CSV table of C-alpha atoms in Angstrom, one decimal:
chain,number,residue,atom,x,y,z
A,1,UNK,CA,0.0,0.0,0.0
A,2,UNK,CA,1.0,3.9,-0.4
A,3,UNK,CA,1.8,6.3,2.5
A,4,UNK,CA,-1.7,7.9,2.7
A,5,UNK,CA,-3.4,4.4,2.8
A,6,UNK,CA,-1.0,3.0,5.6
A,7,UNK,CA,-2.4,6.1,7.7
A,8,UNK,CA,-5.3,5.4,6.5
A,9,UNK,CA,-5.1,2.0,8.0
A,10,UNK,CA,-2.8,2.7,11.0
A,11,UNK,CA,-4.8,5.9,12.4
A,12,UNK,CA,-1.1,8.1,12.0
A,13,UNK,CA,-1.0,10.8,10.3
A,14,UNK,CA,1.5,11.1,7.0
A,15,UNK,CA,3.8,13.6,8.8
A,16,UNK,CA,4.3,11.4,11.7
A,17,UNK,CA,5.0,8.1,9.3
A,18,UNK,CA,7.4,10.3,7.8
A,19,UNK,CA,9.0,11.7,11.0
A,20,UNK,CA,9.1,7.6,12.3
A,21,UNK,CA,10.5,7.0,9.2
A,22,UNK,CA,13.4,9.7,9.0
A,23,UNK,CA,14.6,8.6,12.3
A,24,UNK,CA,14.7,5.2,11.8
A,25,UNK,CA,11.7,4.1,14.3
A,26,UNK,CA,10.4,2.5,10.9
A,27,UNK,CA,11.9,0.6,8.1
A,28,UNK,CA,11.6,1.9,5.0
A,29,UNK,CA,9.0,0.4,2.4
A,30,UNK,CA,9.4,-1.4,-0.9
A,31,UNK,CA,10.9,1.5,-3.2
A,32,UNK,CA,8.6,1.2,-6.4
A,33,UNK,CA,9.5,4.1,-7.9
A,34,UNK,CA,11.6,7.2,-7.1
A,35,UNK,CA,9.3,9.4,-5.4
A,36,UNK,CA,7.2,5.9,-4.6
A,37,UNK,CA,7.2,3.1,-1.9
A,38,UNK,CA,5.4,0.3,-0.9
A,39,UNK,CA,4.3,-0.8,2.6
A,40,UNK,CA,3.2,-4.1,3.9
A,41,UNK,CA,0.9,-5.2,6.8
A,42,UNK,CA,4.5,-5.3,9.1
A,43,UNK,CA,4.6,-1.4,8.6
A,44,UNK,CA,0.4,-1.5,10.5
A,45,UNK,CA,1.9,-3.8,13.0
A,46,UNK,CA,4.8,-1.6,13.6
A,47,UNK,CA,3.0,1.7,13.7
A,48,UNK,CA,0.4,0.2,15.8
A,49,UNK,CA,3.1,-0.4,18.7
A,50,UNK,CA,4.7,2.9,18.3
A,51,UNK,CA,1.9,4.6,19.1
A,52,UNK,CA,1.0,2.5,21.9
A,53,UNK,CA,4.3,2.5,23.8
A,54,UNK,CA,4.0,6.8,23.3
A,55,UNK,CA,0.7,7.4,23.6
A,56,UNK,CA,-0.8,5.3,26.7
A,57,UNK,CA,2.7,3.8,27.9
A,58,UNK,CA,4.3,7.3,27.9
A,59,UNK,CA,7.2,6.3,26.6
A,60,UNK,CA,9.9,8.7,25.2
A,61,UNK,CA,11.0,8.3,21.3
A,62,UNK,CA,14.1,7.6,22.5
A,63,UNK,CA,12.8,4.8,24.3
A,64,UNK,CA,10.9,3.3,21.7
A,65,UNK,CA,14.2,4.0,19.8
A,66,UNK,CA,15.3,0.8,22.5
A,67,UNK,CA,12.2,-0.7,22.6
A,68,UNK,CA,11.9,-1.5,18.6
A,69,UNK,CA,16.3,-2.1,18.6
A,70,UNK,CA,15.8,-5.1,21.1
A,71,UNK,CA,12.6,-6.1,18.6
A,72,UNK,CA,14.4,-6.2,15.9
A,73,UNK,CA,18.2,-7.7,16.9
A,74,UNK,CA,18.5,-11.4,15.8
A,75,UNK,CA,19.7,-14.4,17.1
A,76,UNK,CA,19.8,-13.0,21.3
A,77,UNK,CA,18.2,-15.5,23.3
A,78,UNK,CA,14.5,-14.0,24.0
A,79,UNK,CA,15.2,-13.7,27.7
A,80,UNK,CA,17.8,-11.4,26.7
A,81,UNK,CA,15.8,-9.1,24.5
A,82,UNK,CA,13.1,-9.3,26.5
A,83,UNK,CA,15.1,-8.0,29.6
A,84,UNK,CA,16.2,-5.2,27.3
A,85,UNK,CA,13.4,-4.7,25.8
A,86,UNK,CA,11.7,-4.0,29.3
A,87,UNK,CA,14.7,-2.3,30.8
A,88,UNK,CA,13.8,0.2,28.0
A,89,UNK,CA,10.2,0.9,29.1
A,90,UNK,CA,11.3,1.8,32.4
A,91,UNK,CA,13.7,4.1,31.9
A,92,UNK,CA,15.5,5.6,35.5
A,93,UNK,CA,17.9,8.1,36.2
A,94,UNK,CA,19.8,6.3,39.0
A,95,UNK,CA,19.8,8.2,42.6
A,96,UNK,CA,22.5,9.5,44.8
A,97,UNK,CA,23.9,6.8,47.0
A,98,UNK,CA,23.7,8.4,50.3
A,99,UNK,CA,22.9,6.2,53.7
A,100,UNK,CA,19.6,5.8,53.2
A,101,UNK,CA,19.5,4.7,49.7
A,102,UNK,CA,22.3,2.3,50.6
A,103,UNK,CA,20.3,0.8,53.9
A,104,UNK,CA,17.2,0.7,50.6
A,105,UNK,CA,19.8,-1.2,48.6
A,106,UNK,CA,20.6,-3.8,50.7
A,107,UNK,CA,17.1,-4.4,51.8
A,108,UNK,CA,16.6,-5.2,48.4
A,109,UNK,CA,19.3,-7.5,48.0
A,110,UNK,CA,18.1,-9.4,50.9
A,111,UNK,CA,15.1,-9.5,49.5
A,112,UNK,CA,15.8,-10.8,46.2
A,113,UNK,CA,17.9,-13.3,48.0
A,114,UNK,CA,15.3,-14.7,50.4
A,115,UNK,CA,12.8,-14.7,47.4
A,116,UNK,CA,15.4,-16.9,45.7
A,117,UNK,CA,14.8,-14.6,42.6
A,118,UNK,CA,18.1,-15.2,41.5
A,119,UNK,CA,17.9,-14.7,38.4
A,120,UNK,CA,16.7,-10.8,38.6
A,121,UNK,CA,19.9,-8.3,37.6
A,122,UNK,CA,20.3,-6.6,40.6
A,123,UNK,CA,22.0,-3.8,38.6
A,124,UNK,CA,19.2,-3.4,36.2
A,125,UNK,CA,16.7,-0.3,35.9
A,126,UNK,CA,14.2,-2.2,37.7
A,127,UNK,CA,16.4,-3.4,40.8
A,128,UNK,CA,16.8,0.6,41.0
A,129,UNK,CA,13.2,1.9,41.2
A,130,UNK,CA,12.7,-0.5,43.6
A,131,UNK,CA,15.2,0.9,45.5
A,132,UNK,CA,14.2,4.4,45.4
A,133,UNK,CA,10.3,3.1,46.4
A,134,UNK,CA,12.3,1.6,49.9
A,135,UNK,CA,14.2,4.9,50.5
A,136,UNK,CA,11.4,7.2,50.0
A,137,UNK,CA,9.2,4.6,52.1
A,138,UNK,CA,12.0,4.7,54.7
A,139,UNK,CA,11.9,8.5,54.7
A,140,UNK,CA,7.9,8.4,56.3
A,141,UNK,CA,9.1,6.2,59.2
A,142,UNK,CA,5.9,4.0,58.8
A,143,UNK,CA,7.5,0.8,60.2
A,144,UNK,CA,5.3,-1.3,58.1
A,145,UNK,CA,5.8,0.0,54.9
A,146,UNK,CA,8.4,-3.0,53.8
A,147,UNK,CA,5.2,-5.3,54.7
A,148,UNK,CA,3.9,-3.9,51.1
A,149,UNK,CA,6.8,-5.0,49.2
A,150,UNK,CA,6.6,-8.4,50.3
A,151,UNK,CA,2.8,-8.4,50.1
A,152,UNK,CA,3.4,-7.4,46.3
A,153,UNK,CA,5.9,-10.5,45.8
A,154,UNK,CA,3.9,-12.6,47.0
A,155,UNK,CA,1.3,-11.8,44.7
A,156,UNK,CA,3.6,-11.7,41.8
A,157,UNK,CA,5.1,-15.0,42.4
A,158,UNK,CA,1.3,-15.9,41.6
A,159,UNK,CA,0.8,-14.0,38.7
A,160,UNK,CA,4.3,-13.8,36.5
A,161,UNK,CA,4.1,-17.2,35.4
A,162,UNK,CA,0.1,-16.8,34.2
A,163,UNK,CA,1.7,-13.0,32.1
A,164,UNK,CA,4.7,-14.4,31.1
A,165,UNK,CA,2.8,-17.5,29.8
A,166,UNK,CA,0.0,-14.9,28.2
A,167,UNK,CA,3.2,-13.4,26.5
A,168,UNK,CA,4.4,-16.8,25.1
A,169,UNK,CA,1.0,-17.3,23.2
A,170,UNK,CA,2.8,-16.2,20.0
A,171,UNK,CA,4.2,-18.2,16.7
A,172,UNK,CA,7.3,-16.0,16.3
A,173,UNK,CA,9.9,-14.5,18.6
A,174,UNK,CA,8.9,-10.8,17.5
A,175,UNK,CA,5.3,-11.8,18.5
A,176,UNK,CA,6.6,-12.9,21.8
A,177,UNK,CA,8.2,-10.1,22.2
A,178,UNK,CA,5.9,-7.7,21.2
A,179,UNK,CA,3.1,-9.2,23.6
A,180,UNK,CA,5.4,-9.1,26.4
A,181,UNK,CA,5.9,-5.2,25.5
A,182,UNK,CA,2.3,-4.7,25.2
A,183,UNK,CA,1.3,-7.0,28.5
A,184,UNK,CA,3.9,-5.2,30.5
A,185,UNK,CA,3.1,-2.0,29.6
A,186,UNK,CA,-0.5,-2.0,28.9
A,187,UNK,CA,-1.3,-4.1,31.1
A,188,UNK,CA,0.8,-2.4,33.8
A,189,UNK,CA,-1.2,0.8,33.1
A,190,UNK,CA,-4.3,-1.3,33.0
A,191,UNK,CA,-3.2,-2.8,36.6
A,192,UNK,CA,-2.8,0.6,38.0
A,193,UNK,CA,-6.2,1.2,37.1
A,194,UNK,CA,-8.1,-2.0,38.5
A,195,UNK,CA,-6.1,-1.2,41.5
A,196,UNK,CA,-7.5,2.1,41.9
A,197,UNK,CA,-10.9,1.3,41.8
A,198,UNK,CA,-10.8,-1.6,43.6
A,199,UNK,CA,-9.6,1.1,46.1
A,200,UNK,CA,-12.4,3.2,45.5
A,201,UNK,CA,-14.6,0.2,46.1
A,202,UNK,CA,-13.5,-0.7,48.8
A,203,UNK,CA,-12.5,2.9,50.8
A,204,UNK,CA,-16.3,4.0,49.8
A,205,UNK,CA,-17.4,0.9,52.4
A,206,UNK,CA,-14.5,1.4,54.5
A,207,UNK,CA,-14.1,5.0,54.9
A,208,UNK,CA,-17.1,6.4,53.3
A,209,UNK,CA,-20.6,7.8,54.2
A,210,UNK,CA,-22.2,4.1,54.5
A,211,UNK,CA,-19.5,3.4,57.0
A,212,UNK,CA,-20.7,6.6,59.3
A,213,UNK,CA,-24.1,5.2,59.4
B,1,UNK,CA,13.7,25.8,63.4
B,2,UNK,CA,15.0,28.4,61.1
B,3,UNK,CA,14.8,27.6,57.8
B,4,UNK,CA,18.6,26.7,57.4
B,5,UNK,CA,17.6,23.9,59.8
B,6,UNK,CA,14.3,22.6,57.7
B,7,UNK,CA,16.1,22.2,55.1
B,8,UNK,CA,19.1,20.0,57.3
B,9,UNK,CA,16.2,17.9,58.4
B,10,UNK,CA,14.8,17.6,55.5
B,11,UNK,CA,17.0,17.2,52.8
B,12,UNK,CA,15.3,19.7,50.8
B,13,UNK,CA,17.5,22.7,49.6
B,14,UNK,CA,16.6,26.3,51.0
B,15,UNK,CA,16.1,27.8,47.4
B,16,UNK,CA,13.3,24.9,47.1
B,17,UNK,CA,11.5,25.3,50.3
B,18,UNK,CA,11.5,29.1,49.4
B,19,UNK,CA,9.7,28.0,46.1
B,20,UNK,CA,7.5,25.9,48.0
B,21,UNK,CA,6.8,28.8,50.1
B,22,UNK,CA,5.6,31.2,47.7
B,23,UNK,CA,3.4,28.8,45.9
B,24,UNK,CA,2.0,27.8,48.6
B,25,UNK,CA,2.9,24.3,49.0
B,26,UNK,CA,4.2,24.8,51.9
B,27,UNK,CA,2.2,26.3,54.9
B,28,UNK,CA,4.2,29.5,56.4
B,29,UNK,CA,6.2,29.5,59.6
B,30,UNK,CA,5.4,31.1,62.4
B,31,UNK,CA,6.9,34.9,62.4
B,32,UNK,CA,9.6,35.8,65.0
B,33,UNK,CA,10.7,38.6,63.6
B,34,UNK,CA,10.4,40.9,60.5
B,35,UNK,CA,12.6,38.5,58.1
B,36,UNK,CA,12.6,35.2,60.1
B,37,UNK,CA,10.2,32.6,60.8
B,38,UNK,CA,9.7,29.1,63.0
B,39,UNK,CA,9.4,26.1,61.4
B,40,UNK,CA,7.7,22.9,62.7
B,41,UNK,CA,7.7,19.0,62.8
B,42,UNK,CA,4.4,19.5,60.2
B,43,UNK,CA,7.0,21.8,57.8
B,44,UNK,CA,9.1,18.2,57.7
B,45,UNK,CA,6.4,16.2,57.3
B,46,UNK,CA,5.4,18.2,54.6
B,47,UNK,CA,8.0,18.7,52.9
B,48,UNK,CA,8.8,14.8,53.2
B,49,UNK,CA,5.2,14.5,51.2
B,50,UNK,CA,5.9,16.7,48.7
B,51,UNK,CA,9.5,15.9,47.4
B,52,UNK,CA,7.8,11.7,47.6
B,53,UNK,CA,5.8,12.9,45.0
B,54,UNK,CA,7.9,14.9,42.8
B,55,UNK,CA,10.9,13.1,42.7
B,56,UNK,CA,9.0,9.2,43.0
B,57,UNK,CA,6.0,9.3,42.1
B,58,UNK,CA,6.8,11.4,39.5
B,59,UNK,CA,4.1,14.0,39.8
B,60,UNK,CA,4.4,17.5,38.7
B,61,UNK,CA,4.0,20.5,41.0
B,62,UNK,CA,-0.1,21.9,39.9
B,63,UNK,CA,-0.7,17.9,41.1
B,64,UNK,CA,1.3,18.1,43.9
B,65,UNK,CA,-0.8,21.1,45.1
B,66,UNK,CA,-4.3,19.0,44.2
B,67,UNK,CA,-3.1,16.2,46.3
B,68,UNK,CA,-2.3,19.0,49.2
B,69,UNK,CA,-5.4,21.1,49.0
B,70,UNK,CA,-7.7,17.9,49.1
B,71,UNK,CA,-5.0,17.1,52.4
B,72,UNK,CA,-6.1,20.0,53.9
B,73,UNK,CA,-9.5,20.3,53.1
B,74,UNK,CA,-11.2,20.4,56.6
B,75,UNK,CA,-14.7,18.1,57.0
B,76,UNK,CA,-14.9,16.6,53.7
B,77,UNK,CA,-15.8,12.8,54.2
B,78,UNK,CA,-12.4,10.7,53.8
B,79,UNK,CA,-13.7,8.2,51.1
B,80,UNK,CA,-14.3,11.8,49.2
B,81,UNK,CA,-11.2,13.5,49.8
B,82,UNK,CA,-8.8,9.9,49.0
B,83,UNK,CA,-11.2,10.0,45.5
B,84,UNK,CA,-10.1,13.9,44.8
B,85,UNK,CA,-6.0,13.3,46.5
B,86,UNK,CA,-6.2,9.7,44.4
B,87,UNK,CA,-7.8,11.6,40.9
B,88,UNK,CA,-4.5,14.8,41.3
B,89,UNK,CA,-2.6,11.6,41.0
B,90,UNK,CA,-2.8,10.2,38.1
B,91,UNK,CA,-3.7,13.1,36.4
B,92,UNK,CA,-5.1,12.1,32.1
B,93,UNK,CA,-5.8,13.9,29.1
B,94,UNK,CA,-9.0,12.3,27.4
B,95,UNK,CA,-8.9,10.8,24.6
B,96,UNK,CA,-11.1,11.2,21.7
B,97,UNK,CA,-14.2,9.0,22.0
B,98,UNK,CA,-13.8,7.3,18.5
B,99,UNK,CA,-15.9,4.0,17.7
B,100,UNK,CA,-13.1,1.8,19.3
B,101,UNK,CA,-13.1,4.0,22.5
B,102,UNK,CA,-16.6,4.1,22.8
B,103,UNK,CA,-16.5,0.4,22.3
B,104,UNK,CA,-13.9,0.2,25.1
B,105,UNK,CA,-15.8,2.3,27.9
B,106,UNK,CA,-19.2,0.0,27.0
B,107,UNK,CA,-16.6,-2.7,28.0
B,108,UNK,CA,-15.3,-0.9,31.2
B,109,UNK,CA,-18.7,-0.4,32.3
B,110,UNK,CA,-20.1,-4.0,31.7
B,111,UNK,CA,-17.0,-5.1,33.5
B,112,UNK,CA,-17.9,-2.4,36.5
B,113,UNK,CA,-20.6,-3.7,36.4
B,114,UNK,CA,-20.1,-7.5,36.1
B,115,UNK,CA,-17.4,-6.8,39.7
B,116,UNK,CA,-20.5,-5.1,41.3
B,117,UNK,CA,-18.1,-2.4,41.8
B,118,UNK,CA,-20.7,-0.1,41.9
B,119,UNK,CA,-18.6,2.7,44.1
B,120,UNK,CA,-16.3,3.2,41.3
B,121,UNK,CA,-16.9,6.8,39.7
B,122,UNK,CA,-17.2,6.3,35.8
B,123,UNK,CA,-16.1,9.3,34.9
B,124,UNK,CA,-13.1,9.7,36.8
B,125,UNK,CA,-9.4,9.5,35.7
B,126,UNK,CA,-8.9,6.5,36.6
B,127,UNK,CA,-11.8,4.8,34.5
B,128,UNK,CA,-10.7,7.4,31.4
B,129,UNK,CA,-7.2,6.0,31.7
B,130,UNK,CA,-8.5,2.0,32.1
B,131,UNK,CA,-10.8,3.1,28.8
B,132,UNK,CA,-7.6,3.8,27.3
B,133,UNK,CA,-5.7,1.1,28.1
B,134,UNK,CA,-8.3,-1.1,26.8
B,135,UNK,CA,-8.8,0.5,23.5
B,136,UNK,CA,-5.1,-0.1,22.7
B,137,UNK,CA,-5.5,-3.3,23.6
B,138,UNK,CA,-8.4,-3.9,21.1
B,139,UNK,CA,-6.3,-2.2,18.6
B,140,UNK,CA,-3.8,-5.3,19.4
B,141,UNK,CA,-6.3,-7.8,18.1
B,142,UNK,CA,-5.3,-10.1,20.9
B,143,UNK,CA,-8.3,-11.7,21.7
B,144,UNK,CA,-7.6,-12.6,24.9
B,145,UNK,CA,-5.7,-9.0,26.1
B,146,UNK,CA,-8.9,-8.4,28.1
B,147,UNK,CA,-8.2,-11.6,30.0
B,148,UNK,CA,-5.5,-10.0,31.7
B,149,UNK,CA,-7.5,-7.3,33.0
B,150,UNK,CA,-9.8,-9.8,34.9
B,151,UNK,CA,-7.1,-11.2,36.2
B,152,UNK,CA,-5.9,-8.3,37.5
B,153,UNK,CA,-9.5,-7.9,39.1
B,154,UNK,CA,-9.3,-11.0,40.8
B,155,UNK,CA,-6.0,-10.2,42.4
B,156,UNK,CA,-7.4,-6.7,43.4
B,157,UNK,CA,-10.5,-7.8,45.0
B,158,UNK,CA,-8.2,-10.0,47.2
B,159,UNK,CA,-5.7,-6.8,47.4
B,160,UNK,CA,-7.5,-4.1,48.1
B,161,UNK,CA,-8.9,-4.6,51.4
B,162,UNK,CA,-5.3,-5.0,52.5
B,163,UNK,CA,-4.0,-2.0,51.0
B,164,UNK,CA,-7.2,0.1,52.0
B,165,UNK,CA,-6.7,-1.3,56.2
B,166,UNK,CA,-2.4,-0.8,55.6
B,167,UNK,CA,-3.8,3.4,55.0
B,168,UNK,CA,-5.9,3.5,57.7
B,169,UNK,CA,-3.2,2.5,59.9
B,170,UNK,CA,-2.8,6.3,61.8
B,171,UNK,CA,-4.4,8.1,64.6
B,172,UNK,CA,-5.8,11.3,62.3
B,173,UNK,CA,-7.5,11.8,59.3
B,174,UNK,CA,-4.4,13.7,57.7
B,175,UNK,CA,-2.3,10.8,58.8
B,176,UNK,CA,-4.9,8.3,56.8
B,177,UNK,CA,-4.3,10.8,53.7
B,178,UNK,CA,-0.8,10.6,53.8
B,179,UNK,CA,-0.9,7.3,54.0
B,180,UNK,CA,-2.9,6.4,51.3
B,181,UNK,CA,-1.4,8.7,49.0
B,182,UNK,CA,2.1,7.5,49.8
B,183,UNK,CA,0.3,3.3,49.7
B,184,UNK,CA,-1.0,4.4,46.3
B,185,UNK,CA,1.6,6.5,44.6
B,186,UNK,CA,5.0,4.9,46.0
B,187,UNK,CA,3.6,1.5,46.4
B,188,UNK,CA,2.2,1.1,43.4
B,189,UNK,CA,5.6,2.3,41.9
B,190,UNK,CA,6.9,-0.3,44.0
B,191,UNK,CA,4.4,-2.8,42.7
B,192,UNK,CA,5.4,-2.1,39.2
B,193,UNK,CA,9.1,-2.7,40.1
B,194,UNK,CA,8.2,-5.9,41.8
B,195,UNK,CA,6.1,-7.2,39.1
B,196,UNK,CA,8.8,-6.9,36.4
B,197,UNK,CA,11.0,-8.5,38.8
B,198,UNK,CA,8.8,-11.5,39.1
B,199,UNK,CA,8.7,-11.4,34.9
B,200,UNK,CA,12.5,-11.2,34.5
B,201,UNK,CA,12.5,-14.2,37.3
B,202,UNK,CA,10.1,-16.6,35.3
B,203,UNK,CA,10.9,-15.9,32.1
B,204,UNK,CA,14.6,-16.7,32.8
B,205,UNK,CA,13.2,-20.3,33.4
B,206,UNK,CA,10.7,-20.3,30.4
B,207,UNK,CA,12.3,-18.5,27.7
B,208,UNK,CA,16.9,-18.1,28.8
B,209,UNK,CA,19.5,-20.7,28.4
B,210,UNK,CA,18.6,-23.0,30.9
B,211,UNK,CA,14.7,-23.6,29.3
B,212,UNK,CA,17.3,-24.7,25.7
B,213,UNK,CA,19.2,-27.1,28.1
């Protein structure tokens, strides 16, 4: 298909395809004549991630930039890619290591440790966000805050294997790959919501005007 | 305290709590004299709250001061004042209600519905940004993306009432505020980092090395 007809298709306006295509975010069609190319149904597919990972995962170009290398590097093992690929939507600048943060880090480690999670980088953007979640926690001098974290694992050493497994319901690698993108970031943002509600649910009986009466 | 000595306690620079200050952010000190003020154990606290938000929750200031007016709004019933602090944080543009969106908030609502979470405000954020999520995942053509978000219902309903109690933990109103804010905004930043932990963790064993040996 032409350029208007894949934003036709796609929802994306020509001067973004354009823009996605200049930088590099999106190969370049089948050249069919000089001024003249053609795209394929890979090009939709493509678009249609984009515009997810910017538009309702927030995500940076840049990061997409990462996002879409990982995608499209063959031959790493798809743990690998995956790990970068995720590392990518989480993006972190790392904290100073003062006292606190260093108390935050090795909380963590023992964590991870008595988890037996041993296979999680403890150097990765991840292992670092959690880290700044302790020390901030820390700083409020709730004692029970940590009680959350390990709440939260507990939990997720129930539900990673059914995502993960929902991610693997692909015939290619790419597919993989993109479902894991788009169940980790989608469906993170989709998490944060059912959580909230099922806050407002349950604070409305806990805390609201049926519980004064 | 002066304010050399806030910002000691603190950690927060004396340029920012001037900036906080003026804004209003920050309550004023108590006057001692023409150009000085005392500062209090609530100017910490405060200040504590405010940099939790900014710098980990990743809010900016306008929804900083949201979550602090609904704080300090005196008499408001708490469910009602958690729904306005819990809104200022995860502030959302809206989308434009195209078919697919309008298809997706019918779907949010049946599954409101279906929960018998009947508490839940449809029109707030957080239903605008689950409306969202779920349109991109229709645009996915996944059939079972929607899956996950039951799932994650599931988990919540089990959740929730934990989280909710963990907030309402403290001796004031305020205190169940701050808590809920920091539960919702810095744990669910923590849940996030937890959950891709747990990923990185299974999918080692499903999809690395060892799952070829």
């Amino acid at each position: 298909m032409r350029i208007a007809e894949l934003s036709r298709t796609s929802g994306v306006p020509v001067p973004s395809i354009k823009y996605y295509l200049r930088i590099g975010l999106l190969p370049p069609g089948e050249r069919t004549a000089p001024n003249q190319a053609d795209y394929g149904q890979q090009h939709v597919h493509r678009l249609r991630l984009i515009r997810a990972l910017v538009d309702v995962g927030g995500l940076s170009i840049a990061a997409v930039g990462d996002v879409l290398a990982s995608l499209d590097e063959q031959g790493a093992n798809l743990h690998d890619a995956l790990g970068a690929a995720m590392g990518a939507t989480f993006p972190h600048d790392k904290g100073e290591d003062d006292s606190a943060r260093r108390a935050a880090r090795e909380w963590v480690e023992t964590f991870l440790d008595e988890r037996g999670w041993d296979d999680v980088d403890r150097d990765c953007p991840t292992a670092e966000v959690l880290i700044d979640a302790v020390t901030t926690m820390g700083r409020f001098e709730y004692l029970d805050s940590l009680e959350l974290v390990n709440v939260y694992a507990d939990i997720m050493e129930k539900l990673a294997p059914f995502e993960v497994a929902w991610s693997g319901r692909a015939d290619t690698p790419e597919g993989v790959l993109e479902r894991a993108v788009v169940g980790t970031v989608i469906g993170g943002i989709a998490f944060s919501a059912v959580r909230r509600m099922a806050h407002q649910h349950v604070s409305s009986r806990m805390f609201g005007d049926a519980a004064d009466s």
